[in-house]
Tab-separated table of C-alpha atoms in Angstrom:
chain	number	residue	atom	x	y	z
K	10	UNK	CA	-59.885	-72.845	-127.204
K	11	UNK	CA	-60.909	-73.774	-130.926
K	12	UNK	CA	-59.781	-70.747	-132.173
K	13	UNK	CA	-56.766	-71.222	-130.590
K	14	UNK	CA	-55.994	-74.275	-131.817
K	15	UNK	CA	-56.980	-73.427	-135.186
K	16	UNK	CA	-55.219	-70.005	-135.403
K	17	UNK	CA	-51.650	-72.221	-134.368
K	18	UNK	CA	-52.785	-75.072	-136.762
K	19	UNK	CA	-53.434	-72.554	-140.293
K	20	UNK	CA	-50.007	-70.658	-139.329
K	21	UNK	CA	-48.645	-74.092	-139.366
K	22	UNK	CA	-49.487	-75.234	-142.257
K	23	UNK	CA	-49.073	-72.426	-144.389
K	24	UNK	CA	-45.561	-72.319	-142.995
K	25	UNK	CA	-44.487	-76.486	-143.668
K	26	UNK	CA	-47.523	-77.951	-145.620
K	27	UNK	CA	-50.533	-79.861	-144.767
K	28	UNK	CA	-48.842	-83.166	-145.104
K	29	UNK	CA	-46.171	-82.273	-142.966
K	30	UNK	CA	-48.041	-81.590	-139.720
K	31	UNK	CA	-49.173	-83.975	-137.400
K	32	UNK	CA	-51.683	-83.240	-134.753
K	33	UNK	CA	-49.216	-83.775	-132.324
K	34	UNK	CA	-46.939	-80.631	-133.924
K	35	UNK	CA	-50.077	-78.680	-133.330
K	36	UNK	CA	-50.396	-79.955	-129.949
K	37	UNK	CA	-47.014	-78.853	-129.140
K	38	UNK	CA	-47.061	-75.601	-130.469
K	39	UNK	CA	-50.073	-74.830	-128.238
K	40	UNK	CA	-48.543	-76.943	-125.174
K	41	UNK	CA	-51.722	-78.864	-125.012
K	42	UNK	CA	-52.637	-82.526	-124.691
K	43	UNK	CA	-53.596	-83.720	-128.663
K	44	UNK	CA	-56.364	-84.777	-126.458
K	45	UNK	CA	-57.803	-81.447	-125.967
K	46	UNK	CA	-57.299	-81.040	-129.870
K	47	UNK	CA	-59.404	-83.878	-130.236
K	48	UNK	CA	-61.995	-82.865	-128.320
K	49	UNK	CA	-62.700	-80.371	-130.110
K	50	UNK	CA	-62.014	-81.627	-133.693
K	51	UNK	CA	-63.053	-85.421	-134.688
K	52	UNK	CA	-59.694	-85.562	-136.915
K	53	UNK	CA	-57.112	-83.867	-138.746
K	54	UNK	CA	-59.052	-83.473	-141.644
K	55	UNK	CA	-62.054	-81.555	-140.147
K	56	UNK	CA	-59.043	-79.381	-138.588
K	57	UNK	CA	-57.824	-78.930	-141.925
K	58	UNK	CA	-61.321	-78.205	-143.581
K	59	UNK	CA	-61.890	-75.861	-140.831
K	60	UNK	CA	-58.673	-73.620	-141.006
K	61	UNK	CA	-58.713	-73.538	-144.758
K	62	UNK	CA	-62.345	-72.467	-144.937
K	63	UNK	CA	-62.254	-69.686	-141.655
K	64	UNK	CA	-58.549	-68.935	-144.194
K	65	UNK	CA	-60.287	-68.203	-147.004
K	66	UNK	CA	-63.688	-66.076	-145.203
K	67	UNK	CA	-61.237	-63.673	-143.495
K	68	UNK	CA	-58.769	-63.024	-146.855
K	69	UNK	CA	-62.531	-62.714	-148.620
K	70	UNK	CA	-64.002	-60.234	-146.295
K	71	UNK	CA	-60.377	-58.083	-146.543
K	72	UNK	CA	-60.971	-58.218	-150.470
K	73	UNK	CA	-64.283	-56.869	-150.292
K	74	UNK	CA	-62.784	-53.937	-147.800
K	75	UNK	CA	-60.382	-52.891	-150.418
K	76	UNK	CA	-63.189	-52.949	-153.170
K	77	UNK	CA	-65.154	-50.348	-150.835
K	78	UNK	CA	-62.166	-47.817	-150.833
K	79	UNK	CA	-63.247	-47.464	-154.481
K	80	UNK	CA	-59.286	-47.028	-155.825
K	81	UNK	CA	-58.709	-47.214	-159.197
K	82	UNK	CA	-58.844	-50.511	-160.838
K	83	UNK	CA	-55.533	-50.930	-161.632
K	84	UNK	CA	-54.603	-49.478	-157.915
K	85	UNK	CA	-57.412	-52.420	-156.130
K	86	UNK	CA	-55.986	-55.257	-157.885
K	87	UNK	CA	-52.071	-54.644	-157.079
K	88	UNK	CA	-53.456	-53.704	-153.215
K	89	UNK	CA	-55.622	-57.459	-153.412
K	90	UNK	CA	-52.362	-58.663	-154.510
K	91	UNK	CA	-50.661	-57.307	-151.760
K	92	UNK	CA	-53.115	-57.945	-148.697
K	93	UNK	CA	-53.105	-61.794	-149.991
K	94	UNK	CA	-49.891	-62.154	-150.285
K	95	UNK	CA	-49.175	-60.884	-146.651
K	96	UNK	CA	-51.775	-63.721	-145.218
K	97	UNK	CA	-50.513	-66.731	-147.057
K	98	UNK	CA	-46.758	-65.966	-145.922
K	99	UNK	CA	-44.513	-67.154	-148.349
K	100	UNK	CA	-46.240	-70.648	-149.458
K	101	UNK	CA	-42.700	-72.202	-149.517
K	102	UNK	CA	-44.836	-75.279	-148.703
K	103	UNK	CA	-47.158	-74.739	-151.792
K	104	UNK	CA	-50.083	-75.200	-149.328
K	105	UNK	CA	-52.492	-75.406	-151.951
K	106	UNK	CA	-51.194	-77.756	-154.076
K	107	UNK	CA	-50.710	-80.479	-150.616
K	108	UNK	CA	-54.075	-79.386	-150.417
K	109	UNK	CA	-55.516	-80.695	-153.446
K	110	UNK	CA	-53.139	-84.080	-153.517
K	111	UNK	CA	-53.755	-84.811	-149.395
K	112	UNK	CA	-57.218	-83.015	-149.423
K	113	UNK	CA	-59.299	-83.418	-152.607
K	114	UNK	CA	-62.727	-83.079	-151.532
K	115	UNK	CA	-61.514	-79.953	-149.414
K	116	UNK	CA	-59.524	-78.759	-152.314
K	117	UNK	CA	-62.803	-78.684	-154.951
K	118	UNK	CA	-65.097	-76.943	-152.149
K	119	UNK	CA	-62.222	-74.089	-152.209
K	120	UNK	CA	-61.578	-74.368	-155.266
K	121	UNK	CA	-65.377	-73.356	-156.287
K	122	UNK	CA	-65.874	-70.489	-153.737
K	123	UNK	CA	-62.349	-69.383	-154.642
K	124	UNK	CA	-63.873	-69.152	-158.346
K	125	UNK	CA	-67.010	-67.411	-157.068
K	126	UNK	CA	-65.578	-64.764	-155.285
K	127	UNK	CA	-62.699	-64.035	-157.529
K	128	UNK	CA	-65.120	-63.820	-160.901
K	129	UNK	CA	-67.162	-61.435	-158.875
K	130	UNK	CA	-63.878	-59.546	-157.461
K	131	UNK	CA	-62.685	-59.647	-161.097
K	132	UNK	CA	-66.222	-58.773	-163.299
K	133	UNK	CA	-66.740	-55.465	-160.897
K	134	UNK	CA	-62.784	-54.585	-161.370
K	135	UNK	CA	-62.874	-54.529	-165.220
K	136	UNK	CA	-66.270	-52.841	-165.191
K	137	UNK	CA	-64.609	-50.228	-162.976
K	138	UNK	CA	-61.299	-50.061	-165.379
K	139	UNK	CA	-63.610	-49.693	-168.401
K	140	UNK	CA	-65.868	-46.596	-166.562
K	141	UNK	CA	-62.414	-45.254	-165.531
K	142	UNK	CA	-60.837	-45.300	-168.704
K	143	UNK	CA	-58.548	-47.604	-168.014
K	144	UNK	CA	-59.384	-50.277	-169.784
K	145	UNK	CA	-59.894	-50.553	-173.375
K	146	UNK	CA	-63.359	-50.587	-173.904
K	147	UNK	CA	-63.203	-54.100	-176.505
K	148	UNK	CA	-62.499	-55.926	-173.938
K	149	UNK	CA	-64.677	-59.059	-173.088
K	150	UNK	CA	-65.742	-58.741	-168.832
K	151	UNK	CA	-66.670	-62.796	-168.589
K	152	UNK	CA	-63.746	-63.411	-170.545
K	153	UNK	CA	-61.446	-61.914	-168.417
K	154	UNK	CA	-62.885	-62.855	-165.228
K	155	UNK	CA	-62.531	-66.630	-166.431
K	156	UNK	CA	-59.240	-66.466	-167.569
K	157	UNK	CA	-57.886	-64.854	-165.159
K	158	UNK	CA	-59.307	-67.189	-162.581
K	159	UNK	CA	-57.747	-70.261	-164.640
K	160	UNK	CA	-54.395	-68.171	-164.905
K	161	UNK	CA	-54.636	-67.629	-160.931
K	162	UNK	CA	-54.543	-71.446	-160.876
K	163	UNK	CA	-52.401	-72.203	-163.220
K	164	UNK	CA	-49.177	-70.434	-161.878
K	165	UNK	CA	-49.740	-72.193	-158.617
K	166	UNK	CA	-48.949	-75.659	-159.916
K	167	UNK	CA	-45.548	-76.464	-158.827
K	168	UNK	CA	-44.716	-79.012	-162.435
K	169	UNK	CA	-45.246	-76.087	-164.235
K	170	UNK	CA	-43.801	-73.099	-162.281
K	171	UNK	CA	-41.089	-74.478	-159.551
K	172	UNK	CA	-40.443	-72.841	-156.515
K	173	UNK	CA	-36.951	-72.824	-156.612
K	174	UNK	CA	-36.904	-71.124	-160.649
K	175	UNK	CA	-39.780	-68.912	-159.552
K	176	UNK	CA	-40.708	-67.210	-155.894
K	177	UNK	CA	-44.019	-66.772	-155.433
K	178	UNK	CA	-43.664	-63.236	-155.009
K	179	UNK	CA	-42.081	-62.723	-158.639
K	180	UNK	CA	-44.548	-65.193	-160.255
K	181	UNK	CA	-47.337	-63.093	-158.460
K	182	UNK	CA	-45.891	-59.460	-159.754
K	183	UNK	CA	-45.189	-61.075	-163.346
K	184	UNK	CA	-48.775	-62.968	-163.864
K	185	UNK	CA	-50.541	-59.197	-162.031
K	186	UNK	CA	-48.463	-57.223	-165.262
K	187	UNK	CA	-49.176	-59.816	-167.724
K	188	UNK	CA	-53.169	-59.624	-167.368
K	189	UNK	CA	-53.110	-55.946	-166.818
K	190	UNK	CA	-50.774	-55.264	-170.199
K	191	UNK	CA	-53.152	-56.944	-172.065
K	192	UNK	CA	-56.496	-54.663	-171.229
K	193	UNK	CA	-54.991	-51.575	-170.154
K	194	UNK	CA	-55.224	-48.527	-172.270
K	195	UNK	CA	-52.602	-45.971	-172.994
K	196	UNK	CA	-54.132	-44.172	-169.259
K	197	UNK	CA	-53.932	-46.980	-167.629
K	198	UNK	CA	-50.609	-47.927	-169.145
K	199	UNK	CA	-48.858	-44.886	-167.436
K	200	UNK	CA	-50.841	-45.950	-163.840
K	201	UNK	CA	-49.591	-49.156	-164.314
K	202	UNK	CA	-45.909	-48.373	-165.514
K	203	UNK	CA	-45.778	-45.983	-162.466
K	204	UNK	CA	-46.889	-48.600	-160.499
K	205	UNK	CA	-44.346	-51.222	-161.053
K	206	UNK	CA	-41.675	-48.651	-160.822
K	207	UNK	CA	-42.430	-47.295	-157.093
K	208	UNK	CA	-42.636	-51.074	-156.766
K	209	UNK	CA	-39.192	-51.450	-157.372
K	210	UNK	CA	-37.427	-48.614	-155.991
């Protein structure tokens, strides 16, 4: 029953926002009593802490699946990109920034494991690139890991990059080529130029 109602409640609100939901949505969606909802979750917020943190563990344990496959560096992060992006729909709610407005405390706990597991996600990728050739060997690991963490972030705040002036899907593609131009060498310049164009056919 709770992972019913929590399944229905994160495909909610990644669809229309955590503001916009009411438990009573939820409750209709299941065609249960919010009752029953509340008997198994005190209030909406430990709902909402609960879908965005069982969110989070299953996108985290997919990431570390596509690590194992052992692609090429350039190939893992553009697959991350991809297996994300099919999970978090596509955010035309901005989920995550109602999250941090509506849900601070909630926001900062995701907001530090988010940082934990991509700098670790992100440190083993460029060492990867840089045994692989792919990556010019002057590059800085930490460095990158942090920036592109604070990059990642960044292009999700809606006063800076709009929705409506730039999809989520573009922004992702564009901010991916942007990091990966800037370490790449000329190898890993032809992976990634390959890449982008079986992207777009």
């Amino acid at each position: 029953m709770k992972e019913k109602i929590r399944d229905t409640a994160t495909q909610l609100f990644l669809e229309r926002g955590f503001k916009s939901i009411t438990m009573d949505d939820i409750a209709n969606e299941i065609g249960m009593s919010k009752k029953t909802i509340y008997s198994e979750y005190s209030n909406k917020t430990s709902l909402v802490e609960d879908c965005v943190m069982n969110k989070f563990c299953i996108l985290s344990d997919g990431i570390d699946l596509i690590i194992a496959m052992e692609k090429n560096a350039i190939e893992e992060l553009y697959e991350i990109k991809k297996y994300v992006m099919s999970h978090l729909k596509d955010e035309k709610s901005s989920p995550q920034f109602q999250l941090m407005k509506y849900y601070p405390k909630i926001h900062k706990s995701l907001k530090m494991m988010q940082f934990n597991k991509m700098h670790k996600c992100v440190l083993l990728n460029v060492e990867r690139g840089l045994q692989q050739g792919l990556f010019r060997d002057n590059v800085e690991p930490e460095f990158i890991a942090r920036i592109y963490f604070t990059g990642m972030n960044s292009i999700k705040d809606l006063t800076i990059f709009p929705l409506e002036q730039f999809p989520v899907k573009n922004l992702m593609d564009s901010f991916l080529e942007y990091h990966l131009r800037g370490i790449v060498t000329p190898k890993g310049k032809t992976i990634l130029n390959n890449i982008i164009n079986s992207n777009q056919e």
